[in-house]
mmCIF file of C-alpha atoms in Angstrom:
data_model
loop_
_atom_site.group_PDB
_atom_site.id
_atom_site.type_symbol
_atom_site.label_atom_id
_atom_site.label_comp_id
_atom_site.label_asym_id
_atom_site.label_seq_id
_atom_site.Cartn_x
_atom_site.Cartn_y
_atom_site.Cartn_z
ATOM 1 C CA UNK G 1 51.123 3.041 3.362
ATOM 2 C CA UNK G 2 49.236 0.829 4.985
ATOM 3 C CA UNK G 3 47.020 4.341 6.510
ATOM 4 C CA UNK G 4 46.862 6.390 3.605
ATOM 5 C CA UNK G 5 45.667 4.278 1.685
ATOM 6 C CA UNK G 6 43.071 2.696 4.675
ATOM 7 C CA UNK G 7 42.316 7.036 5.113
ATOM 8 C CA UNK G 8 41.611 6.654 1.165
ATOM 9 C CA UNK G 9 39.630 3.885 0.599
ATOM 10 C CA UNK G 10 37.270 5.617 3.333
ATOM 11 C CA UNK G 11 37.101 8.917 1.826
ATOM 12 C CA UNK G 12 36.292 6.661 -1.613
ATOM 13 C CA UNK G 13 33.830 4.795 -0.085
ATOM 14 C CA UNK G 14 32.188 8.572 1.678
ATOM 15 C CA UNK G 15 31.281 9.864 -1.582
ATOM 16 C CA UNK G 16 28.661 7.800 -1.347
ATOM 17 C CA UNK G 17 27.517 9.625 1.301
ATOM 18 C CA UNK G 18 28.212 13.238 0.314
ATOM 19 C CA UNK G 19 27.009 15.608 -1.616
ATOM 20 C CA UNK G 20 29.230 16.263 -3.925
ATOM 21 C CA UNK G 21 29.344 20.635 -3.306
ATOM 22 C CA UNK G 22 29.621 19.980 0.180
ATOM 23 C CA UNK G 23 32.960 18.620 2.739
ATOM 24 C CA UNK G 24 31.795 15.913 5.544
ATOM 25 C CA UNK G 25 31.525 17.516 8.624
ATOM 26 C CA UNK G 26 32.011 14.944 11.525
ATOM 27 C CA UNK G 27 28.494 16.010 12.797
ATOM 28 C CA UNK G 28 27.666 15.361 9.386
ATOM 29 C CA UNK G 29 28.317 11.551 10.242
ATOM 30 C CA UNK G 30 26.386 11.626 13.332
ATOM 31 C CA UNK G 31 23.124 12.954 11.084
ATOM 32 C CA UNK G 32 24.174 9.649 8.989
ATOM 33 C CA UNK G 33 24.146 6.616 11.687
ATOM 34 C CA UNK G 34 21.031 8.382 13.189
ATOM 35 C CA UNK G 35 19.344 7.687 9.849
ATOM 36 C CA UNK G 36 21.349 4.426 9.727
ATOM 37 C CA UNK G 37 20.079 3.518 13.347
ATOM 38 C CA UNK G 38 16.752 3.992 12.561
ATOM 39 C CA UNK G 39 16.059 2.071 9.655
ATOM 40 C CA UNK G 40 18.212 -0.860 10.097
ATOM 41 C CA UNK G 41 17.287 -0.359 14.149
ATOM 42 C CA UNK G 42 13.235 -0.071 13.378
ATOM 43 C CA UNK G 43 13.761 -2.891 10.596
ATOM 44 C CA UNK G 44 15.857 -5.416 13.019
ATOM 45 C CA UNK G 45 13.355 -4.473 15.472
ATOM 46 C CA UNK G 46 10.259 -5.353 13.983
ATOM 47 C CA UNK G 47 12.036 -8.270 13.119
ATOM 48 C CA UNK G 48 12.644 -9.440 15.719
ATOM 49 C CA UNK G 49 9.502 -9.005 17.699
ATOM 50 C CA UNK G 50 8.356 -11.302 14.328
ATOM 51 C CA UNK G 51 10.198 -13.603 14.006
ATOM 52 C CA UNK G 52 7.855 -15.913 15.807
ATOM 53 C CA UNK G 53 5.520 -14.895 13.089
ATOM 54 C CA UNK G 54 7.465 -16.166 10.209
ATOM 55 C CA UNK G 55 8.185 -19.970 11.907
ATOM 56 C CA UNK G 56 4.926 -20.390 13.622
ATOM 57 C CA UNK G 57 2.216 -23.173 12.706
ATOM 58 C CA UNK G 58 -0.033 -20.415 11.152
ATOM 59 C CA UNK G 59 2.703 -19.485 8.123
ATOM 60 C CA UNK G 60 3.569 -22.631 7.889
ATOM 61 C CA UNK G 61 0.556 -24.244 6.882
ATOM 62 C CA UNK G 62 -0.545 -21.066 4.450
ATOM 63 C CA UNK G 63 -0.335 -22.200 1.109
ATOM 64 C CA UNK G 64 2.106 -20.179 -0.598
ATOM 65 C CA UNK G 65 3.380 -19.405 -4.763
ATOM 66 C CA UNK G 66 5.844 -21.512 -6.237
ATOM 67 C CA UNK G 67 7.459 -18.365 -6.946
ATOM 68 C CA UNK G 68 7.754 -17.240 -3.443
ATOM 69 C CA UNK G 69 11.415 -16.853 -2.155
ATOM 70 C CA UNK G 70 13.581 -18.715 0.626
ATOM 71 C CA UNK G 71 12.953 -17.059 4.241
ATOM 72 C CA UNK G 72 17.093 -17.066 4.772
ATOM 73 C CA UNK G 73 16.823 -14.146 1.846
ATOM 74 C CA UNK G 74 14.753 -11.480 3.126
ATOM 75 C CA UNK G 75 17.509 -10.368 6.084
ATOM 76 C CA UNK G 76 19.958 -9.570 3.496
ATOM 77 C CA UNK G 77 17.863 -7.906 1.017
ATOM 78 C CA UNK G 78 16.271 -5.992 4.221
ATOM 79 C CA UNK G 79 18.857 -4.870 5.502
ATOM 80 C CA UNK G 80 20.949 -4.085 1.962
ATOM 81 C CA UNK G 81 17.912 -1.425 1.053
ATOM 82 C CA UNK G 82 17.538 -0.335 5.100
ATOM 83 C CA UNK G 83 21.057 0.713 4.751
ATOM 84 C CA UNK G 84 21.052 2.690 1.008
ATOM 85 C CA UNK G 85 17.248 3.961 2.008
ATOM 86 C CA UNK G 86 19.957 6.202 5.528
ATOM 87 C CA UNK G 87 22.169 6.886 2.789
ATOM 88 C CA UNK G 88 19.413 8.546 0.469
ATOM 89 C CA UNK G 89 18.115 9.770 2.835
ATOM 90 C CA UNK G 90 21.470 11.433 4.682
ATOM 91 C CA UNK G 91 22.363 12.799 1.226
ATOM 92 C CA UNK G 92 18.704 14.308 0.566
ATOM 93 C CA UNK G 93 19.801 15.856 4.149
ATOM 94 C CA UNK G 94 22.652 17.288 3.403
ATOM 95 C CA UNK G 95 21.528 19.075 0.485
ATOM 96 C CA UNK G 96 18.364 20.554 1.901
ATOM 97 C CA UNK G 97 18.706 20.606 5.976
ATOM 98 C CA UNK G 98 14.642 20.847 6.845
ATOM 99 C CA UNK G 99 14.335 24.259 4.310
ATOM 100 C CA UNK G 100 12.110 21.716 1.865
ATOM 101 C CA UNK G 101 11.228 19.679 5.221
ATOM 102 C CA UNK G 102 8.569 17.299 2.023
ATOM 103 C CA UNK G 103 11.006 14.680 1.656
ATOM 104 C CA UNK G 104 12.043 14.059 3.939
ATOM 105 C CA UNK G 105 8.815 13.998 5.819
ATOM 106 C CA UNK G 106 7.526 11.002 3.624
ATOM 107 C CA UNK G 107 10.633 9.399 3.680
ATOM 108 C CA UNK G 108 9.463 9.183 7.518
ATOM 109 C CA UNK G 109 5.287 8.343 6.669
ATOM 110 C CA UNK G 110 6.685 5.519 4.421
ATOM 111 C CA UNK G 111 9.549 4.300 6.846
ATOM 112 C CA UNK G 112 5.705 4.008 9.152
ATOM 113 C CA UNK G 113 4.121 2.577 6.800
ATOM 114 C CA UNK G 114 7.094 -0.377 5.925
ATOM 115 C CA UNK G 115 7.363 -1.575 9.811
ATOM 116 C CA UNK G 116 3.600 -1.592 10.262
ATOM 117 C CA UNK G 117 3.268 -4.357 8.117
ATOM 118 C CA UNK G 118 5.377 -6.792 10.199
ATOM 119 C CA UNK G 119 3.066 -6.974 12.683
ATOM 120 C CA UNK G 120 -0.249 -6.912 10.572
ATOM 121 C CA UNK G 121 0.647 -10.244 8.647
ATOM 122 C CA UNK G 122 2.965 -11.325 11.084
ATOM 123 C CA UNK G 123 1.691 -10.408 14.410
ATOM 124 C CA UNK G 124 -2.120 -9.779 13.555
ATOM 125 C CA UNK G 125 -1.956 -12.764 10.507
ATOM 126 C CA UNK G 126 -4.019 -9.930 8.431
ATOM 127 C CA UNK G 127 -3.609 -11.161 4.930
ATOM 128 C CA UNK G 128 -6.212 -8.478 3.670
ATOM 129 C CA UNK G 129 -5.104 -5.424 5.551
ATOM 130 C CA UNK G 130 -1.286 -6.278 5.405
ATOM 131 C CA UNK G 131 -2.473 -6.312 1.301
ATOM 132 C CA UNK G 132 -4.433 -3.035 1.689
ATOM 133 C CA UNK G 133 -1.269 -1.548 4.487
ATOM 134 C CA UNK G 134 1.220 -2.440 1.810
ATOM 135 C CA UNK G 135 -0.943 -0.781 -1.668
ATOM 136 C CA UNK G 136 -0.588 2.299 0.434
ATOM 137 C CA UNK G 137 3.390 1.684 0.977
ATOM 138 C CA UNK G 138 4.067 1.596 -2.290
ATOM 139 C CA UNK G 139 2.338 4.850 -3.249
ATOM 140 C CA UNK G 140 3.770 6.463 -0.616
ATOM 141 C CA UNK G 141 7.637 5.072 -1.838
ATOM 142 C CA UNK G 142 6.964 6.371 -5.644
ATOM 143 C CA UNK G 143 6.334 9.198 -4.140
ATOM 144 C CA UNK G 144 9.818 9.430 -2.076
ATOM 145 C CA UNK G 145 11.781 8.712 -5.207
ATOM 146 C CA UNK G 146 9.719 11.658 -6.965
ATOM 147 C CA UNK G 147 10.723 13.839 -3.917
ATOM 148 C CA UNK G 148 13.744 12.373 -3.163
ATOM 149 C CA UNK G 149 14.681 12.371 -7.564
ATOM 150 C CA UNK G 150 14.257 16.743 -7.934
ATOM 151 C CA UNK G 151 16.388 16.960 -5.144
ATOM 152 C CA UNK G 152 19.409 14.609 -6.019
ATOM 153 C CA UNK G 153 19.015 11.675 -8.512
ATOM 154 C CA UNK G 154 21.705 9.637 -6.979
ATOM 155 C CA UNK G 155 19.137 10.090 -3.574
ATOM 156 C CA UNK G 156 16.184 8.575 -5.982
ATOM 157 C CA UNK G 157 18.055 6.244 -7.876
ATOM 158 C CA UNK G 158 18.614 4.616 -4.484
ATOM 159 C CA UNK G 159 15.047 3.927 -3.402
ATOM 160 C CA UNK G 160 14.714 2.514 -6.654
ATOM 161 C CA UNK G 161 15.748 -1.108 -5.999
ATOM 162 C CA UNK G 162 13.381 -0.438 -2.635
ATOM 163 C CA UNK G 163 10.051 0.144 -5.295
ATOM 164 C CA UNK G 164 10.526 -2.896 -6.731
ATOM 165 C CA UNK G 165 11.238 -5.005 -4.102
ATOM 166 C CA UNK G 166 7.904 -3.962 -1.904
ATOM 167 C CA UNK G 167 6.367 -4.127 -5.106
ATOM 168 C CA UNK G 168 7.261 -7.931 -5.462
ATOM 169 C CA UNK G 169 7.023 -7.992 -1.768
ATOM 170 C CA UNK G 170 2.390 -6.562 -2.579
ATOM 171 C CA UNK G 171 2.347 -9.541 -5.154
ATOM 172 C CA UNK G 172 3.531 -11.858 -3.067
ATOM 173 C CA UNK G 173 0.902 -10.629 0.047
ATOM 174 C CA UNK G 174 -1.658 -10.328 -2.507
ATOM 175 C CA UNK G 175 -1.500 -14.213 -4.253
ATOM 176 C CA UNK G 176 -1.013 -15.558 0.374
ATOM 177 C CA UNK G 177 -4.080 -13.529 0.192
ATOM 178 C CA UNK G 178 -6.076 -15.272 -2.472
ATOM 179 C CA UNK G 179 -4.709 -18.505 -2.288
ATOM 180 C CA UNK G 180 -5.506 -18.810 2.129
ATOM 181 C CA UNK G 181 -9.267 -16.395 2.355
ATOM 182 C CA UNK G 182 -10.107 -18.651 5.087
ATOM 183 C CA UNK G 183 -7.793 -17.367 7.321
ATOM 184 C CA UNK G 184 -9.209 -15.496 9.771
ATOM 185 C CA UNK G 185 -6.914 -12.711 11.799
ATOM 186 C CA UNK G 186 -7.371 -10.862 15.068
ATOM 187 C CA UNK G 187 -9.218 -7.918 13.864
ATOM 188 C CA UNK G 188 -11.472 -9.731 11.708
ATOM 189 C CA UNK G 189 -12.158 -12.822 14.462
ATOM 190 C CA UNK G 190 -13.015 -10.823 17.252
ATOM 191 C CA UNK G 191 -15.390 -8.543 15.081
ATOM 192 C CA UNK G 192 -16.755 -11.707 13.682
ATOM 193 C CA UNK G 193 -17.126 -12.732 16.908
ATOM 194 C CA UNK G 194 -14.893 -15.917 15.274
ATOM 195 C CA UNK G 195 -12.163 -18.159 16.179
ATOM 196 C CA UNK G 196 -9.321 -17.329 15.638
ATOM 197 C CA UNK G 197 -6.666 -18.749 13.422
ATOM 198 C CA UNK G 198 -3.904 -18.742 15.158
#
């Protein structure tokens, strides 16, 4: 009885990642895990590489807005968002394969911008460049939501919380830049011959 319950439980949960009119095949699961590895794994790697930046004296000394969330919140939020992104991309892949490549191309582009923000901010300490970069990211995420929604409404809806969080992160990055005008990162310091505040 437990095995029967477990079987139906798994099937119900897989409905979230299945296209409703097609049967899920074993090979499809490998594709889903590839998407999941790309989003969650890429995010984890960026987190590991930049962990020192967010715990450094540089970050601790930044003037922060009163509405900045606590640091422990970002990990669970991004883990959830990356999972939803993988599900959304997988559903699009199941519906289109690569017959209509634009939605998935934009997905990969915005994901690259997503990952790139972390070293720009936490490693290079470039607040202005980080704000410009994440603003570009917002455009691609919005474009991604539109393209996914045209193919599959649920896929577009799964990206919507990501869009909202990205816009919130944009506002936070802007405030950090405005509140810390004297902060000079690696690139600007090398170009201007000034000492970087690292």
